Coordinates of C-alpha atoms and ligand atoms in Angstrom, one line a residue:
X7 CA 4.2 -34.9 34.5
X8 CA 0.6 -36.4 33.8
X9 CA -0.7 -33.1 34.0
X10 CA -0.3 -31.2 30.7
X11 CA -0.3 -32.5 26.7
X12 CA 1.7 -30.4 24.0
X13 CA -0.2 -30.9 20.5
X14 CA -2.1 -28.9 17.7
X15 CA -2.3 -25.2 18.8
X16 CA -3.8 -23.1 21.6
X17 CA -6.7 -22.2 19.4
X18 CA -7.8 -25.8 18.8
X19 CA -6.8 -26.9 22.6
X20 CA -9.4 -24.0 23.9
X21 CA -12.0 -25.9 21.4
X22 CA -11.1 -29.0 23.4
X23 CA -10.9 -27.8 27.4
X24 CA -14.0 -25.3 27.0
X25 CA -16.1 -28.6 25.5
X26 CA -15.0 -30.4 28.4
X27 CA -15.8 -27.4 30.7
X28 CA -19.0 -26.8 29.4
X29 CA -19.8 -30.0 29.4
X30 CA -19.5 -30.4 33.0
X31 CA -21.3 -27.5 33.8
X32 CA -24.4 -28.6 32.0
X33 CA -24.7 -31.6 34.1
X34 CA -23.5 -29.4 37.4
X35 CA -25.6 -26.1 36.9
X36 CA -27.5 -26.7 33.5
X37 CA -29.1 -23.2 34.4
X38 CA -25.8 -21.6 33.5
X39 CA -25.6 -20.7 29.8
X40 CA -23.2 -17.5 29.2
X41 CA -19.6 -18.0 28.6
X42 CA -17.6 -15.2 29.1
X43 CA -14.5 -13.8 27.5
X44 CA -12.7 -10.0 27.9
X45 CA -13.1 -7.5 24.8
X46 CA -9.5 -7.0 24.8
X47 CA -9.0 -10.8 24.6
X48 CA -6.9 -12.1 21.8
X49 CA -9.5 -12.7 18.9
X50 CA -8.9 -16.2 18.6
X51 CA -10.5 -17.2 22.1
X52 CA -13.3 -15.1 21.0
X53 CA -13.7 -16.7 17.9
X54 CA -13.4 -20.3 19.2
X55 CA -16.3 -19.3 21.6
X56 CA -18.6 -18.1 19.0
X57 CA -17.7 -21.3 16.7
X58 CA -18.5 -23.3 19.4
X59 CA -21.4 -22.2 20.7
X60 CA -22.7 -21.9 16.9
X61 CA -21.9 -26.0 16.6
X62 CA -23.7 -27.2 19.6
X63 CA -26.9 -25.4 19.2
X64 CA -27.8 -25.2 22.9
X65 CA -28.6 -21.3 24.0
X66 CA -25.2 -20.6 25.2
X67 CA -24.3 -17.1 24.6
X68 CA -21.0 -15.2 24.8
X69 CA -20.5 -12.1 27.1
X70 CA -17.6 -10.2 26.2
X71 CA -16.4 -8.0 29.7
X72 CA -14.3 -4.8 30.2
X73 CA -11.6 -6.7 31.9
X74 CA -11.5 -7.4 35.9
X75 CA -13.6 -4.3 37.1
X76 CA -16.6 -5.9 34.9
X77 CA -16.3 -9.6 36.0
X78 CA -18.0 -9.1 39.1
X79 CA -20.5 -7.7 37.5
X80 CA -20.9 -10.1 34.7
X81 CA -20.8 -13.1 37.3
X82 CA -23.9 -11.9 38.9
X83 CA -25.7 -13.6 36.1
X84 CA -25.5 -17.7 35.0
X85 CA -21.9 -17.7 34.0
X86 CA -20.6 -21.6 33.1
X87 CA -17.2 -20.6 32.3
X88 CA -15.0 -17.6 32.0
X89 CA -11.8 -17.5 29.6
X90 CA -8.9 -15.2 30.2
X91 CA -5.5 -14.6 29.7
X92 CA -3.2 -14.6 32.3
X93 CA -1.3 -11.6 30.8
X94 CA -3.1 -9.5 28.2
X95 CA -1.5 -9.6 24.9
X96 CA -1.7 -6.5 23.9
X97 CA -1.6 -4.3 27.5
X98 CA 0.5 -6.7 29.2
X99 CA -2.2 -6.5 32.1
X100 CA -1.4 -9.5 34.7
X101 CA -4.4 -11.2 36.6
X102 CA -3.8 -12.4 40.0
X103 CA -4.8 -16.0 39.2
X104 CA -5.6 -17.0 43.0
X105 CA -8.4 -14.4 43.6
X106 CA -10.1 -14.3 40.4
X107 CA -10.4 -18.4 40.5
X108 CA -11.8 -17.8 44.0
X109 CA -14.2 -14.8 42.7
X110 CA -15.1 -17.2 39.7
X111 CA -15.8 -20.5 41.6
X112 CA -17.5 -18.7 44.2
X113 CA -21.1 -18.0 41.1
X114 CA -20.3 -22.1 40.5
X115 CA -18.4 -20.8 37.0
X116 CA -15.4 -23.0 35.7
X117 CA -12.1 -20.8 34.5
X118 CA -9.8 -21.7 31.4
X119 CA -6.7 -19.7 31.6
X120 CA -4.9 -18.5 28.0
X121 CA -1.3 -18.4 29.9
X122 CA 0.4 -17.9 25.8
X123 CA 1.7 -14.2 27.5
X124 CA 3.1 -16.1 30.7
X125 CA 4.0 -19.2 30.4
X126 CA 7.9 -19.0 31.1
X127 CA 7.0 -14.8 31.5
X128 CA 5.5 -15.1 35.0
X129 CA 5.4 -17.3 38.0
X130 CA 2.3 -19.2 37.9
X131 CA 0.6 -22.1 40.1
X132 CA -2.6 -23.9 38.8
X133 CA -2.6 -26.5 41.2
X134 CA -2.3 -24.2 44.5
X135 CA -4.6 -21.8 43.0
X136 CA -7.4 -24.5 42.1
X137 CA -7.5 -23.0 38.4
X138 CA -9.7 -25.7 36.5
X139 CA -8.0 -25.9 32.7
X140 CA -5.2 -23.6 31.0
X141 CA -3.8 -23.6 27.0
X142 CA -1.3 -21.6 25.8
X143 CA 1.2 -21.7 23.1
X144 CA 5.3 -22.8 23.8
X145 CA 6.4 -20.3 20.9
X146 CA 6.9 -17.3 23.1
X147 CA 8.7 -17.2 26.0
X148 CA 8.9 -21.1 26.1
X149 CA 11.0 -21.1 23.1
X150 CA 9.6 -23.9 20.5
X151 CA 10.3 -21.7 17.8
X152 CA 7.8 -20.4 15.1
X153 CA 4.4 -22.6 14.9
X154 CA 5.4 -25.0 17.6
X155 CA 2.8 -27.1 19.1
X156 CA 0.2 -25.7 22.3
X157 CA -0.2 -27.0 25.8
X158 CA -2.9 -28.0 27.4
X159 CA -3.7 -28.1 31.4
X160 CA -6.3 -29.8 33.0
X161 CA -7.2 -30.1 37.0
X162 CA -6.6 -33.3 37.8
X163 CA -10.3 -33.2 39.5
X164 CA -11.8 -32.4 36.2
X165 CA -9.6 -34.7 34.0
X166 CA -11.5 -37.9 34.0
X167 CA -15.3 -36.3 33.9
X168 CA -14.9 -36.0 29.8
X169 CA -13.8 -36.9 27.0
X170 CA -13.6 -34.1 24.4
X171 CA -14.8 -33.7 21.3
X172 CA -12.0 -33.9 19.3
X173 CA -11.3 -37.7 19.9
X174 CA -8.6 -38.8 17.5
X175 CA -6.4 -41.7 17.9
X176 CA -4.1 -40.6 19.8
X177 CA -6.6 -40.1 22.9
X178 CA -7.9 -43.6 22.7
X179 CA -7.0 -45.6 25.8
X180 CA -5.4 -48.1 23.2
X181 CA -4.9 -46.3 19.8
X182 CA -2.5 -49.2 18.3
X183 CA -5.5 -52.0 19.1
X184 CA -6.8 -50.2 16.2
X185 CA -10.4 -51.2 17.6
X186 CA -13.5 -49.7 16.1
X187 CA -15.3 -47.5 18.9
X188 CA -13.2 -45.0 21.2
X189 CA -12.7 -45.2 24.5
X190 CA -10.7 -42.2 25.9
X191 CA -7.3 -42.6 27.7
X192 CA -7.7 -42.6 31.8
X193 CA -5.1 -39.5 31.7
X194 CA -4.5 -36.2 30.7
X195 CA -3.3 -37.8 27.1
X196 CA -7.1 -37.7 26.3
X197 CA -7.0 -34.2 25.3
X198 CA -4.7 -35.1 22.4
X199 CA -5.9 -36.0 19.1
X200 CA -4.2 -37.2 16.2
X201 CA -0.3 -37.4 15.8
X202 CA 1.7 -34.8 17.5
X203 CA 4.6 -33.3 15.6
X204 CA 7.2 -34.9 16.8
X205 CA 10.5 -32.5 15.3
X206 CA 8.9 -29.4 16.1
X207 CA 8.2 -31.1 20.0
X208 CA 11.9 -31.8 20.5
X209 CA 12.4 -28.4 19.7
X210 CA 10.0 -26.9 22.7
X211 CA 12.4 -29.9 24.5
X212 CA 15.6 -27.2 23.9
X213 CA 13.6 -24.2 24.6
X214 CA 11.9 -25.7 28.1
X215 CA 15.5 -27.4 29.4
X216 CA 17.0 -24.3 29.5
X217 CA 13.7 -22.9 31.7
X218 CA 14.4 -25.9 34.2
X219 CA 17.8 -24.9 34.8
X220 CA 16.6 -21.2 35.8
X221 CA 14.5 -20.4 38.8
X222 CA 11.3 -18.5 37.9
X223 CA 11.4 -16.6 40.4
X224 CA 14.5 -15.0 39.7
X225 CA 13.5 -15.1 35.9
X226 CA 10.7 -12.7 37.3
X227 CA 12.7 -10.5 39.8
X228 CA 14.6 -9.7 35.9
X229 CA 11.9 -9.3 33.8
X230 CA 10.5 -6.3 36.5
X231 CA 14.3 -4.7 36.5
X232 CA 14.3 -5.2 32.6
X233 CA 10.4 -3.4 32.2
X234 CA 11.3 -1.1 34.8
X235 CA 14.3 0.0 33.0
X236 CA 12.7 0.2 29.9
X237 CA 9.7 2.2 30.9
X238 CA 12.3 5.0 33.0
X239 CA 14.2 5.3 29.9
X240 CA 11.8 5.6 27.2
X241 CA 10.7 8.3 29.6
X242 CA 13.7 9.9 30.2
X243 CA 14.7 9.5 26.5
X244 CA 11.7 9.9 24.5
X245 CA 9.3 11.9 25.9
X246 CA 8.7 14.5 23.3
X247 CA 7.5 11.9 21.0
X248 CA 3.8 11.2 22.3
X249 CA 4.5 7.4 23.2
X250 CA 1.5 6.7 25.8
X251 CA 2.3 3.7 28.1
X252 CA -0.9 1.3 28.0
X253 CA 0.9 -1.5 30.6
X254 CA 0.7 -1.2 33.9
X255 CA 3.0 0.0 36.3
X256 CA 1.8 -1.9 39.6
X257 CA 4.6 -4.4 39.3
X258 CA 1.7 -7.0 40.7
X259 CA 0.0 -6.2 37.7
X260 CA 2.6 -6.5 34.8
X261 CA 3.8 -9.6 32.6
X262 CA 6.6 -9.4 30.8
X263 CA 6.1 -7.2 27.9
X264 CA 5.9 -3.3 27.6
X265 CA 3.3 -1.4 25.3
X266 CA 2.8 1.8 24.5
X267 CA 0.3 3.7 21.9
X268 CA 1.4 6.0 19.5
X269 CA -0.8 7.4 16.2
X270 CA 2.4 5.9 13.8
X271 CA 3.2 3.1 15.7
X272 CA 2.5 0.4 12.7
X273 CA 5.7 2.6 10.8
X274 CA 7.6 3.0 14.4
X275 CA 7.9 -0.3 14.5
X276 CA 8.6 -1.4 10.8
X277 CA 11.5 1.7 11.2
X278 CA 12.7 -0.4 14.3
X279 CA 12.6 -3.9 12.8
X280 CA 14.5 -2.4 10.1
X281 CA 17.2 -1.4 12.9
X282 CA 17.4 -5.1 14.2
X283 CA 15.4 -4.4 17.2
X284 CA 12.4 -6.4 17.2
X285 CA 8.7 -5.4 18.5
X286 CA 5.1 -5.9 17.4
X287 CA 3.0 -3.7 16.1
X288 CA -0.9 -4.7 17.5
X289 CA -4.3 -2.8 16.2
X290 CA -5.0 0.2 17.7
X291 CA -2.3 1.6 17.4
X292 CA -0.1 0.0 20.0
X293 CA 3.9 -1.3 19.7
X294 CA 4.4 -4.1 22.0
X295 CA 8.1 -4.8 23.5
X296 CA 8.3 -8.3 24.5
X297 CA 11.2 -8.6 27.0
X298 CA 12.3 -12.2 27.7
X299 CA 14.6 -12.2 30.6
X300 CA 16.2 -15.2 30.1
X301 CA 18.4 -14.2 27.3
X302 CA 17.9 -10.3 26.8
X303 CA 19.8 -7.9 29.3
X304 CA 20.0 -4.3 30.8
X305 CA 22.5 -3.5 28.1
X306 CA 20.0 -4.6 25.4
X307 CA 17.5 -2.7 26.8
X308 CA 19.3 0.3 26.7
X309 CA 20.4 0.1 22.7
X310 CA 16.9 -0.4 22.5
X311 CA 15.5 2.8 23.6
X312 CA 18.4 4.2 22.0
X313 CA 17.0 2.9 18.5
X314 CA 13.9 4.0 19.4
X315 CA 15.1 7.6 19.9
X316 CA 17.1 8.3 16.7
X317 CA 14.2 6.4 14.5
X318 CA 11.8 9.6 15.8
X319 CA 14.6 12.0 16.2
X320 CA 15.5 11.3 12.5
X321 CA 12.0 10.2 11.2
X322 CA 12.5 7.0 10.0
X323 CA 9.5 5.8 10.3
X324 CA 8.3 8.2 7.8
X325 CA 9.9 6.4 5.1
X326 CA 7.3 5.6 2.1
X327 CA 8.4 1.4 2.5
X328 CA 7.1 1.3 6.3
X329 CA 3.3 2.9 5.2
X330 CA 2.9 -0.4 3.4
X331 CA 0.9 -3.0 5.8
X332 CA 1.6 -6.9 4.9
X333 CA -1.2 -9.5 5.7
X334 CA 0.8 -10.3 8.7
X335 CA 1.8 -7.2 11.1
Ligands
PLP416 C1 -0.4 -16.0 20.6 C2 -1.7 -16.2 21.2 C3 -2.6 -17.2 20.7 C4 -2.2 -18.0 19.5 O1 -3.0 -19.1 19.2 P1 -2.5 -20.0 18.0 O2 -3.5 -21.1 18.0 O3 -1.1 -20.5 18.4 O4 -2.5 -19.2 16.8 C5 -3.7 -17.4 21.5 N1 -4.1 -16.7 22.5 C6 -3.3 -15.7 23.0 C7 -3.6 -14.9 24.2 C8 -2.1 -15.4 22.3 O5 -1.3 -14.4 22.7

């Protein structure tokens, strides 16, 4: 409570926190002028970073790393602010959030986590771990349903030092006085902007009650026996078929979803939708398995990998209507 906003969507929310943290920055360590973001980010915080650093015109530049082996690396120069998710979307790669806010605070850099992959996948603790902002969307494992409204975290340290450039109504300290200048809200409801969407809100309402009657911890302990479990059996069950797991097995290093690459895997997965079980399909070439413990069991992941079997055994996916790609994937 008085910590985190839900409105718009994650892509606008990073727009808001990474004006705010830049802004502090250039009045902290004006010398410090690259942002950066991973290659393997989702594109959207890319993009947002390039739009934004197009707009203000100052010499910022974006450095785009290969993941936590290059940060060091990349922090040894002027970094302002780095931007990462939590859990990669597309590897399922899991960043321990304590050390890499220590390793980025330590070169005077601000973070912004992009929790979309872990909110409600993975423990997590901003406050403990002194993380400075977070966004992430409440339509995954949070449960809004499709297009519902982003978070938005902000250090309560950080919170008051700006007010962001998208300063709608609904951030004004008074918005019914109906005055003509703005003056932001003293709290976190600053970072809104005009008027949330109110039905699709009470919606993330269902999706987060059920989260506080479970204990994330033990939501965790069943996500690793659910990815576990899938990983031994797609093993055990479809190894002939060239499937090449891309997440990580270092449970310490693994959110809550399962990937692996494979040359058809656009068709594999359209063969598999087609079968009721439900995956992604993400460019290159990888099918992603999102397994949400809370309502998804060892049972489910069995007639899963089961699926997965006959669709290659019988070569589903080679049917003519799965080679067509829609706009959306
Ligand atoms: C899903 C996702 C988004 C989506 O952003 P929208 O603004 O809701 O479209 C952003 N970042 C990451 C890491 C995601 O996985």
């Amino acid at each position: 409570q008085g910590e985190v906003v839900i409105s718009d969507s994650t892509t606008l929310n990073l727009f808001k926190v990474l004006s705010a943290a830049v802004k502090i920055q250039a009045d902290k360590f004006p010398e410090h002028k690259i942002i950066v973001a991973e290659k393997d980010a989702f594109p959207t915080d890319i993009y947002i970073i390039e739009g934004f650093i197009d707009l203000i015109q100052k010499g910022y530049q974006v450095e785009l790393i290969d993941g936590v082996e290059d940060l060091s690396r990349a922090l040894e120069n002027d970094v302002a602010v780095v931007v990462l998710s939590h859990v990669n979307y597309r590897t399922g790669y899991f960043y321990d959030m304590a050390t890499i806010n220590e390793q980025i605070h330590s070169k005077d850099a601000l973070v912004i986590w992009d929790l979309c992959h872990s909110v409600g996948a993975v423990p997590m603790h901003l406050n403990q771990t002194d993380s400075d902002f977070a966004i992430g969307c409440t339509y995954k494992y949070l449960n809004g349903g499709p297009g519902s409204p982003a978070l938005l975290w902000v250090n309560e340290k950080h919170r008051d030092q700006f007010w962001q450039p998208l300063s709608g109504w609904w951030s004004h300290k008074k918005p019914f006085d109906m005055t003509q200048h703005y003056e932001p809200a003293n709290s976190i409801r600053r970072y809104l902007c005009g008027t949330q969407p109110v039905i699709s809100m009470s919606l993330i309402e269902c999706g987060v009650d059920i989260f506080l009657h479970a204990d994330m911890q033990k939501i965790r302990e069943k996500s690793l026996k659910l990815t576990d479990l899938f990983i031994q059996l797609v093993h055990q069950e479809c190894s002939e078929f060239g499937f090449e797991l891309i997440t990580p097995l270092d449970h310490n290093h693994r959110g809550s979803h399962v990937s692996y690459r494979h040359e058809f895997g656009y068709e594999i997965i359209q063969a598999l939708i087609a079968r009721g079980v439900i995956g992604d399909y993400r460019e290159p070439a990888v099918l992603r398995f999102g397994i949400t413990p809370l309502y998804l069991g060892f049972e489910d992941i069995w007639n899963a990998v089961q699926h997965l079997k006959e669709t290659m055994l019988n070569s589903e996916w080679k049917n003519k209507q799965y080679l067509v790609r829609g706009e959306v994937t």
